[in-house]
């Protein structure tokens, strides 16, 4: 425990969630919640002031900037605070982009209070803090790289699940329609399926995309 408290910014669009996080952390003498942000944009601006050590960042913020994009914007600056994702989503489609964006850790909102406080301390020290289920998912990917979907494949499949056509997916991801079809072919092979519907169902059951 240090003499100077770890200064925390809470970034979540639900006031009740921020209040809950604040209540949990307020019982920790070495952690101080110094600011809150209701949007990802606000979090990016507030984190740039230089008086934050750890940002607790949600993934989903309505239709505007999301938590992953905000994380990349925050950690891309010199002297940036650490970003700890705290969300309800534990699919590969959420975890991989957040980690690649520079998040120091990834925790789920149903984590015990003591785990949240420990994760904040771990993140403040620059060490990785992962929910057990998230760590398991990442370890599985490392053990079976040949069958794991890449981030791009996960993005394509998530859009398939939303009902987008190959052409629409290509436009969204700035890919040619042929490239989208190639991604789908590899996805089918990895998942052992032969249709879009089966791919979505299998990926959902495996936690690769959101339910």
C-alpha positions as MATLAB code, in Angstrom:
seq = 'XXXXXXXXXXXXXXXXXXXXXXXXXXXXXXXXXXXXXXXXXXXXXXXXXXXXXXXXXXXXXXXXXXXXXXXXXXXXXXXXXXXXXXXXXXXXXXXXXXXXXXXXXXXXXXXXXXXXXXXXXXXXXXXXXXXXXXXXXXXXXXXXXXXXXXXXXXXXXXXXXXXXXXXXXXXXXXXXXXXXXXXXXXXXXXXXXXXXXXXXXXXXXXXXXXX';
ca = [
       0.000    0.000    0.000;
       1.338    3.446   -0.905;
       0.998    6.749    0.973;
      -0.481    8.429   -2.111;
      -3.887    7.048   -3.151;
      -4.415    5.574   -6.602;
      -6.495    8.175   -8.467;
      -9.361    6.631  -10.412;
     -11.677    7.841  -13.177;
     -14.979    5.959  -13.572;
     -16.213    5.861  -17.177;
     -19.669    4.324  -17.614;
     -22.890    5.649  -19.123;
     -25.050    4.261  -16.304;
     -25.111    6.474  -13.166;
     -26.104    3.538  -10.968;
     -23.061    1.559  -12.132;
     -20.750    4.482  -11.420;
     -22.335    4.875   -7.995;
     -21.822    1.189   -7.278;
     -18.177    1.282   -8.338;
     -17.603    4.422   -6.283;
     -19.205    2.806   -3.225;
     -16.991   -0.266   -3.521;
     -13.765    1.693   -4.021;
     -14.550    4.300   -1.339;
     -13.916    1.640    1.314;
     -10.319    1.243    0.129;
      -7.928    3.679    1.868;
      -5.372    3.522   -0.945;
      -7.842    4.220   -3.780;
      -9.581    7.534   -4.493;
     -12.255    8.120   -7.144;
     -11.460   11.622   -8.359;
     -13.714   11.880  -11.431;
     -16.529   10.300  -13.422;
     -17.433   10.318  -17.113;
     -20.798    9.413  -18.638;
     -19.457    9.109  -22.199;
     -16.317    7.694  -23.760;
     -15.518   11.130  -25.179;
     -15.670   12.663  -21.704;
     -13.367    9.929  -20.419;
     -10.750   10.678  -23.080;
     -10.800   14.390  -22.281;
     -10.764   13.907  -18.505;
      -7.988   11.307  -18.594;
      -5.744   13.759  -20.448;
      -5.531   16.162  -17.510;
      -2.702   14.206  -15.955;
      -4.193   13.555  -12.528;
      -5.561   10.050  -13.161;
      -3.726    6.776  -12.495;
      -6.358    4.237  -13.563;
      -9.462    4.552  -15.734;
     -12.268    2.048  -15.146;
     -13.765    1.853  -18.635;
     -16.987    0.256  -19.853;
     -17.126   -1.184  -23.381;
     -20.528    0.017  -24.559;
     -21.472    3.714  -24.645;
     -24.517    3.917  -26.879;
     -23.963    4.925  -30.501;
     -20.936    7.186  -30.090;
     -17.295    6.387  -29.261;
     -17.029    3.021  -27.525;
     -14.791    1.972  -24.672;
     -12.258    0.239  -26.882;
     -11.822    3.316  -29.080;
     -11.566    5.515  -25.994;
      -8.948    3.190  -24.520;
      -6.789    3.519  -27.636;
      -7.141    7.319  -27.526;
      -6.208    7.468  -23.839;
      -3.184    5.165  -23.838;
      -1.836    6.700  -27.026;
      -0.778    9.823  -25.165;
       2.475   10.265  -23.271;
       2.192    9.678  -19.533;
      -1.242    8.125  -19.969;
      -3.104    6.412  -17.125;
      -3.746    2.691  -17.194;
      -7.120    1.540  -18.490;
      -8.985   -1.290  -16.798;
     -12.019   -2.513  -18.727;
     -15.004   -3.215  -16.458;
     -17.913   -4.586  -18.461;
     -20.610   -7.247  -18.711;
     -19.279   -8.556  -22.038;
     -16.827  -11.452  -22.111;
     -16.868  -12.533  -25.768;
     -13.761  -12.663  -27.950;
     -15.374   -9.908  -30.042;
     -15.072   -7.578  -27.024;
     -11.962   -8.857  -25.258;
      -9.530   -8.970  -28.187;
     -10.084   -5.415  -29.479;
      -9.858   -3.998  -25.945;
      -6.577   -5.755  -25.188;
      -5.162   -4.771  -28.565;
      -6.239   -1.169  -27.927;
      -3.962   -1.093  -24.895;
      -6.150   -2.000  -21.925;
      -4.055   -3.137  -18.964;
      -6.817   -5.372  -17.666;
     -10.294   -6.744  -18.298;
     -12.759   -7.347  -15.475;
     -16.446   -8.271  -15.430;
     -19.021   -6.233  -13.514;
     -20.096   -9.218  -11.437;
     -16.608   -9.519   -9.940;
     -16.407   -9.543   -6.112;
     -15.555   -6.130   -4.576;
     -12.177   -7.358   -3.386;
     -11.294   -8.445   -6.928;
     -12.160   -4.995   -8.278;
      -9.920   -3.255   -5.752;
      -7.102   -5.730   -6.373;
      -7.426   -5.211  -10.133;
      -7.158   -1.432   -9.708;
      -3.950   -1.855   -7.702;
      -2.558   -4.320  -10.223;
      -3.360   -2.012  -13.134;
      -1.815    0.973  -11.333;
       1.420   -0.988  -11.125;
       1.293   -1.609  -14.863;
       0.594   -5.314  -14.495;
      -2.168   -7.227  -16.254;
      -5.424   -7.834  -14.390;
      -7.820  -10.298  -15.997;
     -11.073  -11.874  -14.872;
     -10.579  -15.664  -14.588;
     -12.997  -16.363  -17.463;
     -11.188  -13.834  -19.659;
      -7.796  -15.333  -18.829;
      -9.176  -18.784  -19.683;
     -10.413  -17.546  -23.073;
      -7.046  -16.007  -23.923;
      -5.172  -19.134  -22.810;
      -7.434  -21.302  -24.966;
      -6.627  -19.121  -27.961;
      -2.905  -19.520  -27.300;
      -3.168  -23.298  -26.941;
      -5.236  -23.776  -30.116;
      -4.157  -20.992  -32.494;
      -5.157  -22.963  -35.589;
      -8.813  -23.040  -34.603;
      -9.087  -19.606  -32.966;
     -10.785  -16.884  -34.977;
      -8.650  -13.837  -35.742;
      -9.870  -10.418  -34.671;
     -10.941   -9.642  -38.251;
     -12.793  -12.939  -38.560;
     -14.540  -12.199  -35.284;
     -15.534   -8.750  -36.557;
     -16.922  -10.249  -39.778;
     -18.916  -12.882  -37.925;
     -20.312  -10.349  -35.454;
     -21.663   -8.363  -38.405;
     -23.082  -11.531  -39.962;
     -24.913  -12.052  -36.661;
     -26.407   -8.566  -37.061;
     -27.873   -9.638  -40.394;
     -25.532   -7.699  -42.696;
     -24.842   -8.958  -46.219;
     -21.319   -9.614  -47.467;
     -21.442   -6.343  -49.385;
     -22.573   -4.397  -46.313;
     -19.908   -6.043  -44.168;
     -17.283   -5.090  -46.733;
     -18.434   -1.488  -46.688;
     -18.439   -1.385  -42.893;
     -14.935   -2.868  -42.572;
     -13.493   -1.331  -45.758;
     -12.978   -4.751  -47.366;
     -13.864   -6.091  -50.785;
     -16.789   -8.489  -50.979;
     -14.359  -11.193  -52.096;
     -12.251  -10.672  -48.981;
     -15.336  -10.994  -46.804;
     -16.181  -14.290  -48.530;
     -12.622  -15.519  -47.899;
     -12.931  -14.668  -44.211;
     -16.242  -16.526  -44.042;
     -14.731  -19.589  -45.716;
     -11.972  -19.707  -43.086;
     -14.536  -19.179  -40.330;
     -16.612  -22.109  -41.597;
     -13.538  -24.341  -41.644;
     -12.435  -23.374  -38.136;
     -15.912  -23.801  -36.661;
     -16.735  -26.936  -38.638;
     -19.908  -25.500  -40.178;
     -21.210  -24.851  -43.689;
     -23.599  -21.906  -43.352;
     -23.876  -18.390  -41.949;
     -26.617  -19.449  -39.537;
     -24.599  -22.357  -38.190;
     -21.491  -20.192  -37.881;
     -23.355  -17.595  -35.830;
     -24.971  -20.236  -33.621;
     -21.686  -22.034  -32.983;
     -19.699  -18.852  -32.373;
     -22.347  -17.616  -29.963;
     -22.341  -20.863  -27.997;
     -18.544  -20.739  -27.784;
     -18.558  -17.139  -26.575;
     -16.741  -15.826  -29.642;
     -19.423  -13.207  -30.305;
     -22.077  -11.667  -28.076;
     -25.331  -13.470  -27.442;
];
